[in-house]
mmCIF file of C-alpha atoms and ligand atoms in Angstrom:
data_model
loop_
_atom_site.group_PDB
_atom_site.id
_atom_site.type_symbol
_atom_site.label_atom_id
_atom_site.label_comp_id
_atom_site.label_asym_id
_atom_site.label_seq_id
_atom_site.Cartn_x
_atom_site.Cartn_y
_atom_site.Cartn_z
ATOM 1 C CA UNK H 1 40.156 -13.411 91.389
ATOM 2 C CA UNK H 2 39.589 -17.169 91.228
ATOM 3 C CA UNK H 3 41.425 -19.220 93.515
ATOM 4 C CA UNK H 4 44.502 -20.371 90.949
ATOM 5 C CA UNK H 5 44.432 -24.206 91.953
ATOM 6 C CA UNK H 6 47.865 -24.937 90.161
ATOM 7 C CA UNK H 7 49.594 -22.335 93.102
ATOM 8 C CA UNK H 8 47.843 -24.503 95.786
ATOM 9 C CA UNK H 9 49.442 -28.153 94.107
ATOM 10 C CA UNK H 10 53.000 -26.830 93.377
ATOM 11 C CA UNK H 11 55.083 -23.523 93.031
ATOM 12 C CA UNK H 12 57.307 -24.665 90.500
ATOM 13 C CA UNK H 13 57.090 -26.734 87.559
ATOM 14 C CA UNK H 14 59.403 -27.570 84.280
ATOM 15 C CA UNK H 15 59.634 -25.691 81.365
ATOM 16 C CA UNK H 16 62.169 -25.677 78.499
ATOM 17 C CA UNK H 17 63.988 -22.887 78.596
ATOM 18 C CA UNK H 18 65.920 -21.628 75.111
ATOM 19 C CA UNK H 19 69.040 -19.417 76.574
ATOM 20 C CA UNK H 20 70.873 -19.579 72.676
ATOM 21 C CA UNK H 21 71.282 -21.123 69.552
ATOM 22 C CA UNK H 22 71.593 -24.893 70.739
ATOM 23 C CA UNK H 23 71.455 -24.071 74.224
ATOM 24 C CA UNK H 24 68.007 -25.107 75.563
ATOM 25 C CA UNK H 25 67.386 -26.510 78.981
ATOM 26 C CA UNK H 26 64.678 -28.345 80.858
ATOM 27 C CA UNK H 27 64.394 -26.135 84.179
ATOM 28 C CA UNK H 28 62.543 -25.892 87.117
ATOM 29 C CA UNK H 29 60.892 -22.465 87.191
ATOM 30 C CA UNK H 30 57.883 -20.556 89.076
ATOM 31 C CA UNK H 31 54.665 -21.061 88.304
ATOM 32 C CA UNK H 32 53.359 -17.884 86.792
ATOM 33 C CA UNK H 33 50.874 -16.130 88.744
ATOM 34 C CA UNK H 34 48.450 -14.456 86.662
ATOM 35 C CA UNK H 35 47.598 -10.994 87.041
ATOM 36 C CA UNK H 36 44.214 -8.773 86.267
ATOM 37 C CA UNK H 37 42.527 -10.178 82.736
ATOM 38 C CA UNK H 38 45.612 -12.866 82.323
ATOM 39 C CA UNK H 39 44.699 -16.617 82.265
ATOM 40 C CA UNK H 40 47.086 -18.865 83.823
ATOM 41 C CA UNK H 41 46.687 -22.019 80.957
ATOM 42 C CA UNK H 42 47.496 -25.634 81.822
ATOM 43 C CA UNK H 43 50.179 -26.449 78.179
ATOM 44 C CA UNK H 44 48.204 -29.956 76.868
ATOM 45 C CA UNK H 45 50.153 -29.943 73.130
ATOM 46 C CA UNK H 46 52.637 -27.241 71.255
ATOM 47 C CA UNK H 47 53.880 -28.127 68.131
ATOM 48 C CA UNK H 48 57.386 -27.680 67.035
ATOM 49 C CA UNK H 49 57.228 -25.302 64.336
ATOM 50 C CA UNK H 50 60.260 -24.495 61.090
ATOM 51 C CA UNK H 51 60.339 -21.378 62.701
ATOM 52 C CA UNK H 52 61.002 -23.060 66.084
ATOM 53 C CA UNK H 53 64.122 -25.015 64.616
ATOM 54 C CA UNK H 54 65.190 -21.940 62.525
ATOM 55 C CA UNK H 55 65.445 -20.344 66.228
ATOM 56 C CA UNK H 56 67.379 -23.693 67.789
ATOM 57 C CA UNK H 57 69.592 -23.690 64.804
ATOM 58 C CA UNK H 58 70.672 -20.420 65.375
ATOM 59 C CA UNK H 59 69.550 -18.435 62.059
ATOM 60 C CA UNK H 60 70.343 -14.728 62.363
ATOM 61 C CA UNK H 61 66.483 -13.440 61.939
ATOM 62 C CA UNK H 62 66.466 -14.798 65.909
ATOM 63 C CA UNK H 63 69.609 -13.852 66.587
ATOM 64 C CA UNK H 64 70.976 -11.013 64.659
ATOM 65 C CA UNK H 65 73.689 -10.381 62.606
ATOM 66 C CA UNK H 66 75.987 -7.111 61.567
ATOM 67 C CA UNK H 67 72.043 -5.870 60.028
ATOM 68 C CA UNK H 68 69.892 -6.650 62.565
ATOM 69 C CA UNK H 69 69.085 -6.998 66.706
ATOM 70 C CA UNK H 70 67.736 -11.055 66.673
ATOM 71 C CA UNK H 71 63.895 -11.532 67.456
ATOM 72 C CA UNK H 72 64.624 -14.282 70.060
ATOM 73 C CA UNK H 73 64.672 -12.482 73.352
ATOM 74 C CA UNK H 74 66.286 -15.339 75.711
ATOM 75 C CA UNK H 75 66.133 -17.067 77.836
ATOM 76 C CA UNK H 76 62.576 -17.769 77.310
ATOM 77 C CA UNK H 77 60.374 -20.501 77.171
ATOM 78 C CA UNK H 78 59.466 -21.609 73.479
ATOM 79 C CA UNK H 79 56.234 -22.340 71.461
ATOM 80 C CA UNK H 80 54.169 -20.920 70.018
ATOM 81 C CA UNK H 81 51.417 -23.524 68.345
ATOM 82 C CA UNK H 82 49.580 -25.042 71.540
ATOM 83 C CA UNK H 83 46.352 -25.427 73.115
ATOM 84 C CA UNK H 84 45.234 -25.475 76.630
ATOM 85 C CA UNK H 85 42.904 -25.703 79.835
ATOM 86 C CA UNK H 86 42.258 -22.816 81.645
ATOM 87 C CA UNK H 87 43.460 -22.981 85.342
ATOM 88 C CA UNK H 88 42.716 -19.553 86.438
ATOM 89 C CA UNK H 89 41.036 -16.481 85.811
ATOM 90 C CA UNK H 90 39.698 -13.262 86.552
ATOM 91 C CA UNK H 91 36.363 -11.657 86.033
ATOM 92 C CA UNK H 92 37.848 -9.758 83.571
ATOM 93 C CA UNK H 93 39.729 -12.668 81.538
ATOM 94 C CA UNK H 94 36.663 -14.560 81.883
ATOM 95 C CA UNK H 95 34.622 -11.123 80.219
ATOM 96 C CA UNK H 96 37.452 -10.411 77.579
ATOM 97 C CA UNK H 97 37.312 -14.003 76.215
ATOM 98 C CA UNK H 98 34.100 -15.864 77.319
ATOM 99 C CA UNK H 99 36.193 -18.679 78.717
ATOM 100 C CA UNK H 100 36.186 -20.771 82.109
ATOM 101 C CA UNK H 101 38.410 -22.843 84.116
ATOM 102 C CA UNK H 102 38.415 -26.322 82.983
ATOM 103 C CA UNK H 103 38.185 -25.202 79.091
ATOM 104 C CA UNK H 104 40.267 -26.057 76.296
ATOM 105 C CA UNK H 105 41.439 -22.844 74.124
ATOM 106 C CA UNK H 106 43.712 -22.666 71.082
ATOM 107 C CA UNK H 107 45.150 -18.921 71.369
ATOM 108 C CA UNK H 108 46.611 -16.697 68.713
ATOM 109 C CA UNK H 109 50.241 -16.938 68.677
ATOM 110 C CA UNK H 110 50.710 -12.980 68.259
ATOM 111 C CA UNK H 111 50.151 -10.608 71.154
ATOM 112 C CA UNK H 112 49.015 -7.787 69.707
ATOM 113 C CA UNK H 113 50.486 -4.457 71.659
ATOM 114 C CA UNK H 114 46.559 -2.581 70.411
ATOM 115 C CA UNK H 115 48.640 0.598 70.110
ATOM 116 C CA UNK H 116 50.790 0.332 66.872
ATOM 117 C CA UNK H 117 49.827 2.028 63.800
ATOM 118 C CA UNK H 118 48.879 -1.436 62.558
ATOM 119 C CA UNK H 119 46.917 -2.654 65.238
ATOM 120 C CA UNK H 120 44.790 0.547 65.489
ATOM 121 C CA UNK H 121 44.433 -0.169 61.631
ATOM 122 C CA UNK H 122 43.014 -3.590 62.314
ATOM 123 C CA UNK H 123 46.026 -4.819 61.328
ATOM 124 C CA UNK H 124 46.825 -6.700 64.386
ATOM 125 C CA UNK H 125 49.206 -9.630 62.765
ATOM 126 C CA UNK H 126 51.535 -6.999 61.615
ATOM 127 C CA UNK H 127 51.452 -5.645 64.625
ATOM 128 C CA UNK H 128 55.057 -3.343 64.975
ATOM 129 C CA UNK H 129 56.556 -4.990 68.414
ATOM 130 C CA UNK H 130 54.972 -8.298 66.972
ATOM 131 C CA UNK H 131 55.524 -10.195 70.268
ATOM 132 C CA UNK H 132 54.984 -13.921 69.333
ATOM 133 C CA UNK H 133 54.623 -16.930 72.285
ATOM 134 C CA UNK H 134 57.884 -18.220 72.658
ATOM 135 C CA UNK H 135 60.128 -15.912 71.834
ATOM 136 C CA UNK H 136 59.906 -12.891 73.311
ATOM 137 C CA UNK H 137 60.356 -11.359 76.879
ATOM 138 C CA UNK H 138 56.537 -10.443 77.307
ATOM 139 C CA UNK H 139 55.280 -13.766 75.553
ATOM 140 C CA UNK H 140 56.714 -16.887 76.900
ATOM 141 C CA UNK H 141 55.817 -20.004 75.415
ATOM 142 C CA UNK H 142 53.831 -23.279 75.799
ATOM 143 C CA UNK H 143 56.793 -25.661 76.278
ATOM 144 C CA UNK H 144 56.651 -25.558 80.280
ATOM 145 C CA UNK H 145 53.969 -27.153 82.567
ATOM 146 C CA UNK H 146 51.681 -23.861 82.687
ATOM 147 C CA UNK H 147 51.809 -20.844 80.507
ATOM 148 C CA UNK H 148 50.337 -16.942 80.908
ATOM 149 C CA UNK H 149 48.073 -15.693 78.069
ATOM 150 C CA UNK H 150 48.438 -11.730 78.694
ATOM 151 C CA UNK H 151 44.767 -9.625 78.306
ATOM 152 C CA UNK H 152 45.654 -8.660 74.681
ATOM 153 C CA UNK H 153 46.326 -12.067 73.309
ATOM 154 C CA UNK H 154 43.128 -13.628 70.988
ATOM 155 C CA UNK H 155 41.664 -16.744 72.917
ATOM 156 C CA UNK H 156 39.844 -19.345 70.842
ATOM 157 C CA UNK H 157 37.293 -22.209 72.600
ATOM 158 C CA UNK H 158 38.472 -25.609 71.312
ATOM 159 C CA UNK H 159 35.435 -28.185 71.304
ATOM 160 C CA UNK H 160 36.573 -30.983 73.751
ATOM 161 C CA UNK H 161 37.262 -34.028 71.868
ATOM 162 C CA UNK H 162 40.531 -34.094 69.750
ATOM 163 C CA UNK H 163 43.326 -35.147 70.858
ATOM 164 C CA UNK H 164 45.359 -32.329 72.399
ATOM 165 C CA UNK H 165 48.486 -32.474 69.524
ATOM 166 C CA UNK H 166 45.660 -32.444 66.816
ATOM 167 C CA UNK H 167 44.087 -29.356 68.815
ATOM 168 C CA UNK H 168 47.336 -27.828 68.472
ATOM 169 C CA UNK H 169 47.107 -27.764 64.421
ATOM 170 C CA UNK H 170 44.881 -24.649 64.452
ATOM 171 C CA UNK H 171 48.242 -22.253 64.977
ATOM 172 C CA UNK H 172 49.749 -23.527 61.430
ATOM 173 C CA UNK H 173 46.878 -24.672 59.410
ATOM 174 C CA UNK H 174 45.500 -20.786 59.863
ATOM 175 C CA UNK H 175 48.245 -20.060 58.787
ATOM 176 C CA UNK H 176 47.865 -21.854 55.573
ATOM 177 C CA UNK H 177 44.431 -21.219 55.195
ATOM 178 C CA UNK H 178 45.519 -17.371 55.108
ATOM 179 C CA UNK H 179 48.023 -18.128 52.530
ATOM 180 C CA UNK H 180 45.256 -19.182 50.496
ATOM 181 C CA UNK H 181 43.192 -16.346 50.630
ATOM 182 C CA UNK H 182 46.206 -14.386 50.060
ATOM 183 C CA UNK H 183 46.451 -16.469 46.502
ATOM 184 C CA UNK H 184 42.697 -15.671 46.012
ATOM 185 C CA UNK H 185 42.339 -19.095 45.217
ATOM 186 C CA UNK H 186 39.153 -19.703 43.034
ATOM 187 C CA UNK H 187 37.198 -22.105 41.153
ATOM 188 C CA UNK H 188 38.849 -21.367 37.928
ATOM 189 C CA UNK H 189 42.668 -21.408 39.051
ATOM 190 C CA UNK H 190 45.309 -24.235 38.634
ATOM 191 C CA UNK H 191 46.886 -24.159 42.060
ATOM 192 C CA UNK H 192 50.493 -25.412 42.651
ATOM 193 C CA UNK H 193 51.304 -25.744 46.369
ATOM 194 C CA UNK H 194 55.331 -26.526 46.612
ATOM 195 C CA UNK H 195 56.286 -27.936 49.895
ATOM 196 C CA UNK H 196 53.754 -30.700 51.815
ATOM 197 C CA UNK H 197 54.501 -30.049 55.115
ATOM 198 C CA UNK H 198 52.584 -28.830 57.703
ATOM 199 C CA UNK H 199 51.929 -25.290 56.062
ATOM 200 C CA UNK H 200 51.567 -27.086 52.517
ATOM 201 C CA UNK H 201 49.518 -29.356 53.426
ATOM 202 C CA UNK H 202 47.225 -26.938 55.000
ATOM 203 C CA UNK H 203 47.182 -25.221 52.023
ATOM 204 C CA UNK H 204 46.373 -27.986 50.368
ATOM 205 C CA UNK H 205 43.307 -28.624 52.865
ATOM 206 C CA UNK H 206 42.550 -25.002 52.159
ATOM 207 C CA UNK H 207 42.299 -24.798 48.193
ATOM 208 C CA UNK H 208 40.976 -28.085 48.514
ATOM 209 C CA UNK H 209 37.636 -26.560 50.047
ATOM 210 C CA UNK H 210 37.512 -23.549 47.201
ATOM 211 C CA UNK H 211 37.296 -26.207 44.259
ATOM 212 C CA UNK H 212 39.854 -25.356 41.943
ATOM 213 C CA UNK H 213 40.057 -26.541 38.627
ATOM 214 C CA UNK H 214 43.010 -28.420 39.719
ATOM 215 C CA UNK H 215 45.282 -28.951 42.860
ATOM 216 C CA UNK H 216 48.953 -29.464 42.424
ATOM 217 C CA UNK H 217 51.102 -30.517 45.465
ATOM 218 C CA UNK H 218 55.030 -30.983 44.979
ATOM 219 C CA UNK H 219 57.633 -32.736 47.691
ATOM 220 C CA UNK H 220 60.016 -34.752 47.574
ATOM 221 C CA UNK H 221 58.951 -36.704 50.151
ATOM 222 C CA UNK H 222 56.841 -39.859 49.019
ATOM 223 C CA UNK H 223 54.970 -40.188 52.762
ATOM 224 C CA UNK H 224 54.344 -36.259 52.180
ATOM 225 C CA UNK H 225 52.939 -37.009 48.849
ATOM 226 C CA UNK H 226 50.345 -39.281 50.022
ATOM 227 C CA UNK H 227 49.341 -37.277 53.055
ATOM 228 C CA UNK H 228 48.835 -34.692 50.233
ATOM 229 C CA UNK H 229 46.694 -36.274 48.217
ATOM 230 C CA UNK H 230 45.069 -37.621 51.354
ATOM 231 C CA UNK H 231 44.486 -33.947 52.028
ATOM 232 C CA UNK H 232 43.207 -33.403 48.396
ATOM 233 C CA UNK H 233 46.009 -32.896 45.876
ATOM 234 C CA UNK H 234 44.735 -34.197 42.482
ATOM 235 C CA UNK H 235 47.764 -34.340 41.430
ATOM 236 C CA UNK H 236 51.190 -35.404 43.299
ATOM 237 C CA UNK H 237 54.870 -34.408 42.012
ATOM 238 C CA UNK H 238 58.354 -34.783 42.739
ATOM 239 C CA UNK H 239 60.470 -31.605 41.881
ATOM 240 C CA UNK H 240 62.095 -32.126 38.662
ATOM 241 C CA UNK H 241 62.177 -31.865 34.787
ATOM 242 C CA UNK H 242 58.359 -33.023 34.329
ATOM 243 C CA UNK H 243 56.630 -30.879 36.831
ATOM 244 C CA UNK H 244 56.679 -28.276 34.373
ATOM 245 C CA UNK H 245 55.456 -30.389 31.694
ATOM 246 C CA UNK H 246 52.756 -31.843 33.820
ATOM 247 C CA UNK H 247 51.457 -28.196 34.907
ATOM 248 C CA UNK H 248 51.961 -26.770 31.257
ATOM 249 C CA UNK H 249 49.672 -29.699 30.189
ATOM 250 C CA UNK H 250 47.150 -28.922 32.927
ATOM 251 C CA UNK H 251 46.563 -25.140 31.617
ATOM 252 C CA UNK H 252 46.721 -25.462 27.849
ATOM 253 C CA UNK H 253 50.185 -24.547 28.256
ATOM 254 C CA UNK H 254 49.744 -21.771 29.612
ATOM 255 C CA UNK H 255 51.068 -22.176 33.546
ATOM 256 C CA UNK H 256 49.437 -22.189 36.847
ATOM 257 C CA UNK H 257 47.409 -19.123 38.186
ATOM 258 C CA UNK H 258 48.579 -19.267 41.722
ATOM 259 C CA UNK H 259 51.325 -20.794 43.439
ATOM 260 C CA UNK H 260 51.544 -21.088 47.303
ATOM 261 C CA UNK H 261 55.298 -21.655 48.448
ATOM 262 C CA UNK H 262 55.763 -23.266 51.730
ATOM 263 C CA UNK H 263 59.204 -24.747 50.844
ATOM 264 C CA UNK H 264 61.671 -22.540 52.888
ATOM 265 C CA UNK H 265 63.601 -23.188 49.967
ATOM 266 C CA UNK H 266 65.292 -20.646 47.086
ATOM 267 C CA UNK H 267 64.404 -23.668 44.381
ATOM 268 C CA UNK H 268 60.998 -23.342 45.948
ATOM 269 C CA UNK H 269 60.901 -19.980 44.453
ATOM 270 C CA UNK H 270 62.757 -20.442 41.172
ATOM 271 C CA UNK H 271 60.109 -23.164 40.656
ATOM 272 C CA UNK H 272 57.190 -20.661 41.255
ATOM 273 C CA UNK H 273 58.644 -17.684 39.052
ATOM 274 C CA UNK H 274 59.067 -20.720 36.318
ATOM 275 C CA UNK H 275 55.708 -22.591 36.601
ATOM 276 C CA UNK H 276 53.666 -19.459 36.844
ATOM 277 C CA UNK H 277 51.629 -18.319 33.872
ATOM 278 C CA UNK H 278 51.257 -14.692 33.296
ATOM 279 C CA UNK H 279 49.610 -12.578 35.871
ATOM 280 C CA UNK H 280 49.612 -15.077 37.955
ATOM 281 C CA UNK H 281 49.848 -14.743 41.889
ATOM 282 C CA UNK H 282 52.709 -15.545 43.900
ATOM 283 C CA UNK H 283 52.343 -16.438 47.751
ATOM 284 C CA UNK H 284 55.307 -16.478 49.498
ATOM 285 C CA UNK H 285 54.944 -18.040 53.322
ATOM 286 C CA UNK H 286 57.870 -19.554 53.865
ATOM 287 C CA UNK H 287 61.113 -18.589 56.003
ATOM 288 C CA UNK H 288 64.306 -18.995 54.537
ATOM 289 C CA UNK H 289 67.714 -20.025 55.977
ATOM 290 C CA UNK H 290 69.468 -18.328 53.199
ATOM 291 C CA UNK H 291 68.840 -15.714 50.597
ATOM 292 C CA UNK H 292 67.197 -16.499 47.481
ATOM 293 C CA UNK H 293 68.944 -15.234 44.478
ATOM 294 C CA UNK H 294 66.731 -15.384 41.169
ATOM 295 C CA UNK H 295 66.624 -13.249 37.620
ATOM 296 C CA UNK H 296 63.896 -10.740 38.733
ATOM 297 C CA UNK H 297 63.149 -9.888 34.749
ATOM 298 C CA UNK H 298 60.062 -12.659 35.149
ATOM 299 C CA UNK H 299 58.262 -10.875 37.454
ATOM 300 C CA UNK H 300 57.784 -7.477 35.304
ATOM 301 C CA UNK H 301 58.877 -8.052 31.819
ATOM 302 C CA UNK H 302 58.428 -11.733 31.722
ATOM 303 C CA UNK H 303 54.638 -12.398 33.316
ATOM 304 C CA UNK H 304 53.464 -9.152 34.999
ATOM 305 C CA UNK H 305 53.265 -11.255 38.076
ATOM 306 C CA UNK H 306 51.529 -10.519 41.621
ATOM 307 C CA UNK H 307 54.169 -11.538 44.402
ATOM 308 C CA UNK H 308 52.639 -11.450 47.474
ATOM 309 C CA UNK H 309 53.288 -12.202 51.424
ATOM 310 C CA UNK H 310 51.563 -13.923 53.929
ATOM 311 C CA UNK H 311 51.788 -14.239 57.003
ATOM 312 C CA UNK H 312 49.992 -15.547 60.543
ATOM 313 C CA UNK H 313 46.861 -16.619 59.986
ATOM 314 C CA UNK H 314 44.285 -13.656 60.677
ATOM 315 C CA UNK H 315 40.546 -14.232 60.903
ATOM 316 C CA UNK H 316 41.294 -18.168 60.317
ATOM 317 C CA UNK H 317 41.090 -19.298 63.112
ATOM 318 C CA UNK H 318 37.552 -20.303 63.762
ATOM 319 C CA UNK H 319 37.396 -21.780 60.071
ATOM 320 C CA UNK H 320 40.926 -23.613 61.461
ATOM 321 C CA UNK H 321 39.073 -24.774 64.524
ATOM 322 C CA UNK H 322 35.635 -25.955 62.707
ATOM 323 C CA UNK H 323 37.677 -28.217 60.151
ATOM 324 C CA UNK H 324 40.144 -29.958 62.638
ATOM 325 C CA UNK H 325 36.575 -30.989 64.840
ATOM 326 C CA UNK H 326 34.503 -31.991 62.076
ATOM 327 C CA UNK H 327 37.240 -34.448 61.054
ATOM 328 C CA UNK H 328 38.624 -32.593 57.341
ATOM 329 C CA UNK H 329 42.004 -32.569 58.454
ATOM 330 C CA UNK H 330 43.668 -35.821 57.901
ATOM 331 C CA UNK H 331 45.365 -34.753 61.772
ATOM 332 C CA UNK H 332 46.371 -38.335 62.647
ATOM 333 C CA UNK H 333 48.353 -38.405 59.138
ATOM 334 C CA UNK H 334 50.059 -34.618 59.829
ATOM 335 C CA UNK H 335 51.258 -34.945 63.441
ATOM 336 C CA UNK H 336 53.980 -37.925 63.239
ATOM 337 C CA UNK H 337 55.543 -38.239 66.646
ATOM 338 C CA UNK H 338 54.385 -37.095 70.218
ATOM 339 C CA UNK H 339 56.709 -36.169 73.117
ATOM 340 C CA UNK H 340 56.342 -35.759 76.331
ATOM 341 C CA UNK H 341 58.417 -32.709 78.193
ATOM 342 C CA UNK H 342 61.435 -34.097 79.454
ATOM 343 C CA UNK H 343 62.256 -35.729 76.131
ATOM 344 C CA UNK H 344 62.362 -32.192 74.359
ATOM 345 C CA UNK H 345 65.710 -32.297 72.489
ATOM 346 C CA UNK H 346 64.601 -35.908 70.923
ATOM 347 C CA UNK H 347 61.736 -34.011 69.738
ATOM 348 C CA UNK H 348 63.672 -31.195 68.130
ATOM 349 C CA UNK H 349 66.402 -33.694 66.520
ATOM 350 C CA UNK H 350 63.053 -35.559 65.168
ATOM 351 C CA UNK H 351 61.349 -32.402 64.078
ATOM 352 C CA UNK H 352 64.833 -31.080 61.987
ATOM 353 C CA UNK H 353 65.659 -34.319 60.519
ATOM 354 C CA UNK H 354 64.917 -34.401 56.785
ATOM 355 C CA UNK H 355 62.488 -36.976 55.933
ATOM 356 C CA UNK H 356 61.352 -38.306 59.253
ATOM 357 C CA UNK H 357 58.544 -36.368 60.661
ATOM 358 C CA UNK H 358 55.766 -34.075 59.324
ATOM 359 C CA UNK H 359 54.727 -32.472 62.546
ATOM 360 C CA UNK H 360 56.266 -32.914 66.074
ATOM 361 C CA UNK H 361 53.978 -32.386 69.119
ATOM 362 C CA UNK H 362 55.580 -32.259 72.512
ATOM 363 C CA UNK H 363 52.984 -32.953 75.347
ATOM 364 C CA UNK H 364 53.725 -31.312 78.761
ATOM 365 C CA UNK H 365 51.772 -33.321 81.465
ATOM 366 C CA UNK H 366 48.462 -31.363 81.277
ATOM 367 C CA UNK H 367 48.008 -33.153 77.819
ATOM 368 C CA UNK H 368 49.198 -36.954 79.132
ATOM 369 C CA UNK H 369 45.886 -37.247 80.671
HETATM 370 ZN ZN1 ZN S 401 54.435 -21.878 63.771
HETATM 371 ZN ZN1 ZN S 402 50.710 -3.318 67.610
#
């Protein structure tokens, strides 16, 4: 067992803590002490994610409603999209994921439990318990001074070199980048990627590299627009009457082979069913705030249509990681506003106001330096 220097320094340190819809708190709280094949990471960057103000909001997929038990399993510390320097480890962390102290990791946001059905399948994003940093009981988060990464979690080196909030990009944009393989996205296709924020433009980034025939970004945003053509888009829209005509006159008429949805948004998918042509694919990632109600008739009668999920971002990670160091993500463009710890709740009001940011980084002090 190394020596865990942060024990030595301090035995507490703060951490947000999220005890309910609205009700998070900047605490003072132990110091984790890591136990056999657990790495004791210093937080440098964790990004706030929709999901993240979907949970502060109070939606009922977190905390349950007369259908469901909520996934948030307060109080716990959030976030989920972070990287890190290892403070401590074992001989068997250090074995399990070829890291050492002083190193910068971007880790998996799922914990797999390596005994469900779907993680003995491979299947390890699906995974049935699906404990995710940040929200669960076994999983706390990155928003705190130092975070555990339990044995089971999947630990990424991060060259040294980007800025830590950039860094922290790898947890979303692998998640696009898996939306995009979900599309099948290929040289031939007309791609329409609604929504240009941090998931959409990944997407975009993602397409981007699998030269399609054309690249269609939609928000209606204008600073999102340009970040999206920054990011590739060849073409930029506004939702409204002439998106249609503009991706009708793009594909002969015909529609767009694959659209990527990363608005959140029911229009976002009454837009997809509409601009699709037929047989096209259908990739949903987004999470909604409300049902979507649409005239399901398109999908078999109408087009013959592929609908398909996505989620996490499995076996994207090191692709994630090799395009935010070689400089193809546009990262100073994406992440809008840094803050540090204490100012948490500016960050979240930032993050959920409509038009202001892209993506919100909060920087506990291991990522001030
Ligand atoms: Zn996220
Ligand atoms: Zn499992």
């Amino acid at each position: 067992m190394t020596a865990n220097p942060a024990r030595g320094q301090m035995a507490e340190m703060d951490a947000v803590r999220c005890h309910g819809p609205r009700d998070y708190r900047l605490e003072r709280v132990p110091v984790p002490e890591p136990g056999p094949g657990e790495i004791l990471l210093r937080s440098e960057a964790v990004g706030i994610c929709g999901s993240d103000l979907k949970c502060y909001g109070g939606a009922p997929m977190f905390w349950g409603d007369e259908t469901r038990t909520g996934y948030c399993q307060p109080p716990v510390t959030p976030g989920h999209e972070f990287v890190g320097r290892v403070a401590a480890l074992d001989d068997e962390a250090r074995r399990r994921h070829g890291v050492d102290v002083g190193e910068r990791v971007a880790v998996e946001q799922i914990v797999p439990c390596e005994s469900c059905a779907y993680c003995k399948a491979g299947q390890y994003w699906l995974c049935a318990p699906h404990d995710i940093f940040g929200f669960r009981q076994r999983t706390p988060g990155a928003m705190g001074e130092f975070m555990l990464v339990p044995p089971a979690a999947r630990v990424h080196a991060f060259p040294a070199g980007l800025p830590p909030s950039h860094a922290a990009l790898a947890e979303p944009l692998s998640c696009s980048l898996h939306a995009v393989d979900r599309g099948e996205v290929g040289a031939d296709d007309v791609v329409v990627v609604a929504g240009a924020g941090p998931i959409g433009l990944g997407m975009v980034l993602g397409a981007r590299r699998r030269q399609p025939r054309a690249l269609v970004a939609i928000d209606l945003d204008p600073h999102r627009r340009s970040v999206a053509e920054q990011c590739g888009a060849d073409v930029v829209l506004e939702p409204g009457d002439d998106v249609e005509t503009t991706v009708l006159e793009l594909t002969d008429g015909l529609g767009c082979d694959v659209y990527l949805d990363a608005t959140g948004h029911p229009a976002g998918v009454t837009q997809g069913l509409q601009l699709l042509r037929k047989r096209g694919r259908f990739v949903e990632y987004g999470v909604f705030g409300q049902p979507v109600t649409t005239d399901w008739t398109v999908i078999g009668d109408g087009k013959e249509l592929d609908i398909r999920g996505a989620h996490l971002g499995p076996g994207q990670w090191p692709t994630a990681i090799e395009m935010l160091s070689t400089g193809e993500v546009p990262a100073d463009a994406i992440v809008t506003h840094e803050y540090p710890l204490d100012r948490f709740d500016e960050a979240f009001e930032t993050a959920g106001t409509p038009g202001k940011a892209i993506k919100v980084s909060i920087l506990p002090p291991g990522g001030q330096q």
